[in-house]
PDB file of C-alpha atoms in Angstrom:
ATOM      1  CA  ASP V 435      -1.825  -0.609  21.880  1.00  0.00           C
ATOM      2  CA  THR V 436      -4.606   0.645  20.588  1.00  0.00           C
ATOM      3  CA  GLY V 437      -4.169   0.579  16.999  1.00  0.00           C
ATOM      4  CA  VAL V 438      -5.748  -2.504  14.090  1.00  0.00           C
ATOM      5  CA  SER V 439      -5.719  -5.734  15.942  1.00  0.00           C
ATOM      6  CA  GLN V 440      -5.406  -9.038  13.813  1.00  0.00           C
ATOM      7  CA  ASN V 441      -5.908 -12.734  15.424  1.00  0.00           C
ATOM      8  CA  PRO V 442      -4.974 -15.170  14.608  1.00  0.00           C
ATOM      9  CA  ARG V 443      -1.460 -13.916  13.081  1.00  0.00           C
ATOM     10  CA  HIS V 444      -0.994 -16.940  11.681  1.00  0.00           C
ATOM     11  CA  LYS V 445      -3.142 -19.893  10.481  1.00  0.00           C
ATOM     12  CA  ILE V 446      -2.386 -22.976   9.110  1.00  0.00           C
ATOM     13  CA  THR V 447      -5.187 -25.950   7.655  1.00  0.00           C
ATOM     14  CA  LYS V 448      -6.229 -28.405   5.652  1.00  0.00           C
ATOM     15  CA  ARG V 449      -7.847 -27.147   2.230  1.00  0.00           C
ATOM     16  CA  GLY V 450     -11.942 -28.032   2.568  1.00  0.00           C
ATOM     17  CA  GLN V 451     -11.302 -26.554   5.641  1.00  0.00           C
ATOM     18  CA  ASN V 452     -13.173 -23.223   7.542  1.00  0.00           C
ATOM     19  CA  VAL V 453     -11.368 -20.109   9.443  1.00  0.00           C
ATOM     20  CA  THR V 454     -12.299 -17.302  10.891  1.00  0.00           C
ATOM     21  CA  PHE V 455     -10.555 -14.374  11.628  1.00  0.00           C
ATOM     22  CA  ARG V 456     -11.189 -11.296  13.963  1.00  0.00           C
ATOM     23  CA  CYS V 457     -10.313  -8.159  13.639  1.00  0.00           C
ATOM     24  CA  ASP V 458     -10.259  -5.109  15.490  1.00  0.00           C
ATOM     25  CA  PRO V 459     -10.677  -1.477  14.284  1.00  0.00           C
ATOM     26  CA  ILE V 460      -9.038   1.070  15.973  1.00  0.00           C
ATOM     27  CA  SER V 461     -11.722   2.341  18.784  1.00  0.00           C
ATOM     28  CA  GLU V 462     -12.845   5.399  17.549  1.00  0.00           C
ATOM     29  CA  HIS V 463     -12.478   4.316  13.889  1.00  0.00           C
ATOM     30  CA  ASN V 464     -16.404   3.978  12.577  1.00  0.00           C
ATOM     31  CA  ARG V 465     -15.301   2.131   8.884  1.00  0.00           C
ATOM     32  CA  LEU V 466     -13.905  -1.135   8.561  1.00  0.00           C
ATOM     33  CA  TYR V 467     -11.927  -2.618   5.501  1.00  0.00           C
ATOM     34  CA  TRP V 468     -10.439  -6.332   4.799  1.00  0.00           C
ATOM     35  CA  TYR V 469      -8.117  -6.498   1.819  1.00  0.00           C
ATOM     36  CA  ARG V 470      -6.175  -9.968   1.073  1.00  0.00           C
ATOM     37  CA  GLN V 471      -2.092  -9.990  -0.295  1.00  0.00           C
ATOM     38  CA  THR V 472      -0.409 -12.149  -2.106  1.00  0.00           C
ATOM     39  CA  LEU V 473       2.961 -12.565  -3.035  1.00  0.00           C
ATOM     40  CA  GLY V 474       4.850  -9.492  -4.846  1.00  0.00           C
ATOM     41  CA  GLN V 475       1.369  -7.671  -4.909  1.00  0.00           C
ATOM     42  CA  GLY V 476       0.157  -4.761  -3.005  1.00  0.00           C
ATOM     43  CA  PRO V 477      -3.360  -5.096  -1.159  1.00  0.00           C
ATOM     44  CA  GLU V 478      -6.242  -5.925  -2.933  1.00  0.00           C
ATOM     45  CA  PHE V 479      -9.718  -4.666  -1.780  1.00  0.00           C
ATOM     46  CA  LEU V 480     -12.671  -7.116  -0.645  1.00  0.00           C
ATOM     47  CA  THR V 481     -14.985  -6.045   1.933  1.00  0.00           C
ATOM     48  CA  TYR V 482     -16.034  -2.928   3.554  1.00  0.00           C
ATOM     49  CA  PHE V 483     -18.148  -1.701   6.486  1.00  0.00           C
ATOM     50  CA  GLN V 484     -19.509   1.475   7.885  1.00  0.00           C
ATOM     51  CA  ASN V 485     -20.097   0.904  11.498  1.00  0.00           C
ATOM     52  CA  GLU V 486     -22.566  -2.744  11.091  1.00  0.00           C
ATOM     53  CA  ALA V 487     -23.211  -2.174   7.347  1.00  0.00           C
ATOM     54  CA  GLN V 488     -21.103  -3.984   4.751  1.00  0.00           C
ATOM     55  CA  LEU V 489     -21.449  -1.570   1.680  1.00  0.00           C
ATOM     56  CA  GLU V 490     -19.203  -3.466  -0.613  1.00  0.00           C
ATOM     57  CA  LYS V 491     -17.859  -6.515  -1.420  1.00  0.00           C
ATOM     58  CA  SER V 492     -15.344  -6.761  -4.290  1.00  0.00           C
ATOM     59  CA  ARG V 493     -16.238  -9.529  -7.095  1.00  0.00           C
ATOM     60  CA  LEU V 494     -12.646 -11.405  -5.638  1.00  0.00           C
ATOM     61  CA  LEU V 495     -15.106 -12.026  -2.445  1.00  0.00           C
ATOM     62  CA  SER V 496     -17.039 -15.487  -3.677  1.00  0.00           C
ATOM     63  CA  ASP V 497     -19.228 -17.103  -1.624  1.00  0.00           C
ATOM     64  CA  ARG V 498     -17.487 -18.998   0.543  1.00  0.00           C
ATOM     65  CA  PHE V 499     -16.067 -15.370   2.202  1.00  0.00           C
ATOM     66  CA  SER V 500     -18.273 -13.989   4.651  1.00  0.00           C
ATOM     67  CA  ALA V 501     -17.593 -10.937   6.648  1.00  0.00           C
ATOM     68  CA  GLU V 502     -19.572  -9.802   9.749  1.00  0.00           C
ATOM     69  CA  ARG V 503     -19.301  -6.792  11.770  1.00  0.00           C
ATOM     70  CA  PRO V 504     -22.146  -7.407  14.366  1.00  0.00           C
ATOM     71  CA  LYS V 505     -22.238  -4.373  16.915  1.00  0.00           C
ATOM     72  CA  GLY V 506     -20.295  -1.699  14.328  1.00  0.00           C
ATOM     73  CA  SER V 507     -16.539  -2.552  16.582  1.00  0.00           C
ATOM     74  CA  PHE V 508     -14.707  -5.730  15.575  1.00  0.00           C
ATOM     75  CA  SER V 509     -15.505  -7.618  12.630  1.00  0.00           C
ATOM     76  CA  THR V 510     -14.820 -10.751  11.252  1.00  0.00           C
ATOM     77  CA  LEU V 511     -14.399 -13.009   7.927  1.00  0.00           C
ATOM     78  CA  GLU V 512     -14.844 -16.392   7.328  1.00  0.00           C
ATOM     79  CA  ILE V 513     -13.527 -18.598   4.606  1.00  0.00           C
ATOM     80  CA  GLN V 514     -15.751 -22.022   4.364  1.00  0.00           C
ATOM     81  CA  ARG V 515     -14.257 -24.878   2.121  1.00  0.00           C
ATOM     82  CA  THR V 516     -10.268 -23.569   2.212  1.00  0.00           C
ATOM     83  CA  GLU V 517      -8.705 -23.725  -1.757  1.00  0.00           C
ATOM     84  CA  GLN V 518      -4.971 -23.645  -1.932  1.00  0.00           C
ATOM     85  CA  GLY V 519      -5.617 -20.343  -3.746  1.00  0.00           C
ATOM     86  CA  ASP V 520      -7.142 -18.660  -1.015  1.00  0.00           C
ATOM     87  CA  SER V 521      -3.002 -18.817   0.301  1.00  0.00           C
ATOM     88  CA  ALA V 522      -1.884 -15.069   1.502  1.00  0.00           C
ATOM     89  CA  MET V 523      -2.107 -12.296   3.615  1.00  0.00           C
ATOM     90  CA  TYR V 524      -5.554 -11.316   5.040  1.00  0.00           C
ATOM     91  CA  LEU V 525      -5.561  -7.988   6.198  1.00  0.00           C
ATOM     92  CA  CYS V 526      -8.011  -5.421   8.305  1.00  0.00           C
ATOM     93  CA  ALA V 527      -7.536  -1.610   8.359  1.00  0.00           C
ATOM     94  CA  SER V 528      -9.777   1.442   9.797  1.00  0.00           C
ATOM     95  CA  SER V 529     -10.608   4.294   9.190  1.00  0.00           C
ATOM     96  CA  LEU V 530     -12.717   7.528  10.269  1.00  0.00           C
ATOM     97  CA  PRO V 531     -14.787   9.499   8.305  1.00  0.00           C
ATOM     98  CA  PRO V 532     -13.539  11.010   5.402  1.00  0.00           C
ATOM     99  CA  ASP V 533     -14.345  14.857   6.568  1.00  0.00           C
ATOM    100  CA  ARG V 534     -12.537  13.944   9.630  1.00  0.00           C
ATOM    101  CA  VAL V 535      -8.960  14.286   9.185  1.00  0.00           C
ATOM    102  CA  GLY V 536      -8.476  12.845   5.303  1.00  0.00           C
ATOM    103  CA  ASP V 537      -9.564   8.740   4.349  1.00  0.00           C
ATOM    104  CA  ILE V 538      -6.330   7.830   5.831  1.00  0.00           C
ATOM    105  CA  GLN V 539      -6.536   3.411   6.198  1.00  0.00           C
ATOM    106  CA  TYR V 540      -4.396   2.679   9.536  1.00  0.00           C
ATOM    107  CA  PHE V 541      -3.650  -1.556   9.054  1.00  0.00           C
ATOM    108  CA  GLY V 542      -3.679  -4.221  11.008  1.00  0.00           C
ATOM    109  CA  ALA V 543      -0.101  -7.033  11.318  1.00  0.00           C
ATOM    110  CA  GLY V 544      -2.457  -9.233   9.239  1.00  0.00           C
ATOM    111  CA  THR V 545      -3.282 -12.933   9.398  1.00  0.00           C
ATOM    112  CA  ARG V 546      -1.296 -15.244   7.097  1.00  0.00           C
ATOM    113  CA  LEU V 547      -3.146 -18.275   5.431  1.00  0.00           C
ATOM    114  CA  SER V 548      -1.503 -21.407   4.625  1.00  0.00           C
ATOM    115  CA  VAL V 549      -4.503 -23.432   2.749  1.00  0.00           C
ATOM    116  CA  LEU V 550      -2.455 -27.493   2.374  1.00  0.00           C
TER     117      LEU V 550
ATOM    118  CA  ARG I 238      -5.023  -2.143 -16.804  1.00  0.00           C
ATOM    119  CA  LYS I 239      -3.984  -2.196 -13.396  1.00  0.00           C
ATOM    120  CA  GLU I 240      -5.507   0.925 -11.427  1.00  0.00           C
ATOM    121  CA  VAL I 241      -2.223   1.361 -10.298  1.00  0.00           C
ATOM    122  CA  GLU I 242       0.996   0.306 -11.559  1.00  0.00           C
ATOM    123  CA  GLN I 243       4.553   1.028 -10.383  1.00  0.00           C
ATOM    124  CA  ASP I 244       7.403  -0.235 -11.282  1.00  0.00           C
ATOM    125  CA  PRO I 245       8.989  -3.262  -9.564  1.00  0.00           C
ATOM    126  CA  GLY I 246      12.167  -2.381  -8.713  1.00  0.00           C
ATOM    127  CA  PRO I 247      14.778  -3.692  -7.115  1.00  0.00           C
ATOM    128  CA  PHE I 248      16.599  -0.293  -6.584  1.00  0.00           C
ATOM    129  CA  ASN I 249      19.870  -1.497  -4.854  1.00  0.00           C
ATOM    130  CA  VAL I 250      21.585   2.001  -3.843  1.00  0.00           C
ATOM    131  CA  PRO I 251      24.359   3.011  -1.558  1.00  0.00           C
ATOM    132  CA  GLU I 252      23.757   5.170   1.943  1.00  0.00           C
ATOM    133  CA  GLY I 253      23.788   8.525   1.205  1.00  0.00           C
ATOM    134  CA  ALA I 254      22.312   8.155  -2.584  1.00  0.00           C
ATOM    135  CA  THR I 255      18.722   9.455  -3.235  1.00  0.00           C
ATOM    136  CA  VAL I 256      16.875   7.572  -5.144  1.00  0.00           C
ATOM    137  CA  ALA I 257      13.492   8.688  -6.818  1.00  0.00           C
ATOM    138  CA  PHE I 258      10.559   6.297  -9.164  1.00  0.00           C
ATOM    139  CA  ASN I 259       6.972   6.695  -9.804  1.00  0.00           C
ATOM    140  CA  CYS I 260       3.536   4.901  -9.895  1.00  0.00           C
ATOM    141  CA  THR I 261       1.145   5.838 -12.671  1.00  0.00           C
ATOM    142  CA  TYR I 262      -3.187   5.777 -12.500  1.00  0.00           C
ATOM    143  CA  SER I 263      -5.455   4.916 -14.490  1.00  0.00           C
ATOM    144  CA  ASN I 264      -8.663   6.854 -12.986  1.00  0.00           C
ATOM    145  CA  SER I 265      -8.744  10.294 -13.894  1.00  0.00           C
ATOM    146  CA  ALA I 266     -11.408  10.920 -11.497  1.00  0.00           C
ATOM    147  CA  SER I 267      -9.269   9.649  -8.463  1.00  0.00           C
ATOM    148  CA  GLN I 268      -8.935  11.832  -5.695  1.00  0.00           C
ATOM    149  CA  SER I 269      -6.732  10.905  -3.180  1.00  0.00           C
ATOM    150  CA  PHE I 270      -3.141   9.728  -3.496  1.00  0.00           C
ATOM    151  CA  PHE I 271      -0.586   8.078  -0.676  1.00  0.00           C
ATOM    152  CA  TRP I 272       2.688   6.770  -0.283  1.00  0.00           C
ATOM    153  CA  TYR I 273       2.949   3.658   2.031  1.00  0.00           C
ATOM    154  CA  ARG I 274       5.944   1.479   3.083  1.00  0.00           C
ATOM    155  CA  GLN I 275       5.779  -2.221   3.647  1.00  0.00           C
ATOM    156  CA  ASP I 276       8.573  -4.046   5.742  1.00  0.00           C
ATOM    157  CA  CYS I 277       8.966  -7.877   4.569  1.00  0.00           C
ATOM    158  CA  ARG I 278       6.217  -9.228   6.075  1.00  0.00           C
ATOM    159  CA  LYS I 279       4.434  -6.374   7.606  1.00  0.00           C
ATOM    160  CA  GLU I 280       1.753  -4.260   7.613  1.00  0.00           C
ATOM    161  CA  PRO I 281       1.824  -1.405   5.084  1.00  0.00           C
ATOM    162  CA  LYS I 282       2.103   1.747   6.942  1.00  0.00           C
ATOM    163  CA  LEU I 283       1.586   5.700   5.617  1.00  0.00           C
ATOM    164  CA  LEU I 284       4.291   7.369   4.207  1.00  0.00           C
ATOM    165  CA  MET I 285       2.538   9.887   3.395  1.00  0.00           C
ATOM    166  CA  SER I 286      -0.692  11.743   1.781  1.00  0.00           C
ATOM    167  CA  VAL I 287       0.607  13.081  -1.669  1.00  0.00           C
ATOM    168  CA  TYR I 288      -1.084  16.603  -2.449  1.00  0.00           C
ATOM    169  CA  SER I 289      -1.294  18.349  -5.705  1.00  0.00           C
ATOM    170  CA  SER I 290       0.973  20.902  -5.501  1.00  0.00           C
ATOM    171  CA  GLY I 291       3.749  18.472  -3.743  1.00  0.00           C
ATOM    172  CA  ASN I 292       4.749  18.345  -0.457  1.00  0.00           C
ATOM    173  CA  GLU I 293       7.968  16.768   1.771  1.00  0.00           C
ATOM    174  CA  ASP I 294       8.574  15.365   4.325  1.00  0.00           C
ATOM    175  CA  GLY I 295      11.967  15.484   6.351  1.00  0.00           C
ATOM    176  CA  ARG I 296      13.808  13.642   3.113  1.00  0.00           C
ATOM    177  CA  PHE I 297      11.153  12.123   1.133  1.00  0.00           C
ATOM    178  CA  THR I 298       9.440  14.778  -1.721  1.00  0.00           C
ATOM    179  CA  ALA I 299       6.071  14.348  -2.952  1.00  0.00           C
ATOM    180  CA  GLN I 300       4.858  15.304  -6.140  1.00  0.00           C
ATOM    181  CA  LEU I 301       1.233  14.496  -8.180  1.00  0.00           C
ATOM    182  CA  ASN I 302       1.086  15.298 -11.730  1.00  0.00           C
ATOM    183  CA  ARG I 303      -2.721  15.461 -12.610  1.00  0.00           C
ATOM    184  CA  ALA I 304      -2.462  15.782 -16.200  1.00  0.00           C
ATOM    185  CA  SER I 305      -0.121  13.026 -17.125  1.00  0.00           C
ATOM    186  CA  GLN I 306      -1.987  10.975 -14.188  1.00  0.00           C
ATOM    187  CA  TYR I 307       1.609   9.932 -11.973  1.00  0.00           C
ATOM    188  CA  ILE I 308       2.531  10.226  -8.431  1.00  0.00           C
ATOM    189  CA  SER I 309       6.245  10.203  -7.824  1.00  0.00           C
ATOM    190  CA  LEU I 310       8.700   9.680  -4.515  1.00  0.00           C
ATOM    191  CA  LEU I 311      11.775  10.687  -3.740  1.00  0.00           C
ATOM    192  CA  ILE I 312      13.999   9.498  -1.228  1.00  0.00           C
ATOM    193  CA  ARG I 313      17.287  11.859   0.177  1.00  0.00           C
ATOM    194  CA  ASP I 314      20.112  10.659   1.862  1.00  0.00           C
ATOM    195  CA  SER I 315      18.759   7.334   1.511  1.00  0.00           C
ATOM    196  CA  LYS I 316      19.363   5.043   4.674  1.00  0.00           C
ATOM    197  CA  LEU I 317      19.818   1.584   5.534  1.00  0.00           C
ATOM    198  CA  SER I 318      16.301   1.851   7.477  1.00  0.00           C
ATOM    199  CA  ASP I 319      14.983   2.613   4.054  1.00  0.00           C
ATOM    200  CA  SER I 320      15.088  -0.372   2.272  1.00  0.00           C
ATOM    201  CA  ALA I 321      11.185  -1.896   2.249  1.00  0.00           C
ATOM    202  CA  THR I 322       8.693  -1.988  -0.471  1.00  0.00           C
ATOM    203  CA  TYR I 323       6.595   1.140  -1.279  1.00  0.00           C
ATOM    204  CA  LEU I 324       3.142   1.057  -2.268  1.00  0.00           C
ATOM    205  CA  CYS I 325       1.864   4.021  -4.366  1.00  0.00           C
ATOM    206  CA  VAL I 326      -2.233   3.735  -3.559  1.00  0.00           C
ATOM    207  CA  VAL I 327      -4.758   6.044  -4.385  1.00  0.00           C
ATOM    208  CA  ASN I 328      -8.519   6.138  -3.657  1.00  0.00           C
ATOM    209  CA  MET I 329     -11.282   7.093  -5.745  1.00  0.00           C
ATOM    210  CA  GLY I 330     -12.131  10.094  -2.876  1.00  0.00           C
ATOM    211  CA  PHE I 331     -16.347   9.174  -3.256  1.00  0.00           C
ATOM    212  CA  ASP I 332     -15.737   5.604  -1.886  1.00  0.00           C
ATOM    213  CA  TYR I 333     -13.491   3.717   0.508  1.00  0.00           C
ATOM    214  CA  LYS I 334     -11.438   1.450  -1.626  1.00  0.00           C
ATOM    215  CA  LEU I 335      -8.096   1.697  -1.711  1.00  0.00           C
ATOM    216  CA  SER I 336      -6.029   0.618  -4.918  1.00  0.00           C
ATOM    217  CA  PHE I 337      -2.705  -0.052  -4.191  1.00  0.00           C
ATOM    218  CA  GLY I 338       0.005  -0.023  -6.844  1.00  0.00           C
ATOM    219  CA  ALA I 339       1.917  -3.487  -6.313  1.00  0.00           C
ATOM    220  CA  GLY I 340       4.838  -1.742  -4.870  1.00  0.00           C
ATOM    221  CA  THR I 341       8.683  -1.024  -5.491  1.00  0.00           C
ATOM    222  CA  THR I 342      11.389  -2.528  -3.871  1.00  0.00           C
ATOM    223  CA  VAL I 343      14.569  -0.515  -2.595  1.00  0.00           C
ATOM    224  CA  THR I 344      17.138  -1.829  -0.839  1.00  0.00           C
ATOM    225  CA  VAL I 345      20.002   0.611   0.469  1.00  0.00           C
ATOM    226  CA  ARG I 346      23.424  -0.759   1.295  1.00  0.00           C
ATOM    227  CA  ALA I 347      26.079   0.606   3.638  1.00  0.00           C
TER     228      ALA I 347
END
């Protein structure tokens, strides 16, 4: 499978615990994005990497959230001290630079987080 | 005001019918426009890009009206498999962030 891969697919945790999600983008894509989607809403942008550099963080990304892409390949998203409001689907997407075949983003299947 | 607004529907149509719906976007500097399809509890998948001249892909036709800042999608000869949520997506172009509408739900019945 050469698409965007996310793990785990589902995560159930208790409030206050830390969780970490992983995203493996399509191999030649240098851009990687994290989005969050809650029920009945479209995905909302969280953060963006170009290679290993994190270039933008949304105001939605509180201090409890941190994302890394250490070698410009896979990325991790960590949520510390989870709250019930963090329950959502966390989507990862990747793309080539816009000057190559446009700026189409391809999404992984997501990690569904439930905070009890 | 949300950056992208869509009629949530649902649109319930019989097989073979034509269904059309719009979305509006707030930022006149937006450069790229897309329709993504999302099935229940699955990831969004690109349905089609939307070009200024309008474009067609099989039974799907997308139109862009920059003056009025709206995008439309028309589905002809609806199939049961077209049942999904259709997400209107806008990109400023000089950055990377996609702005999504909340989606329009289409249900095609036999």
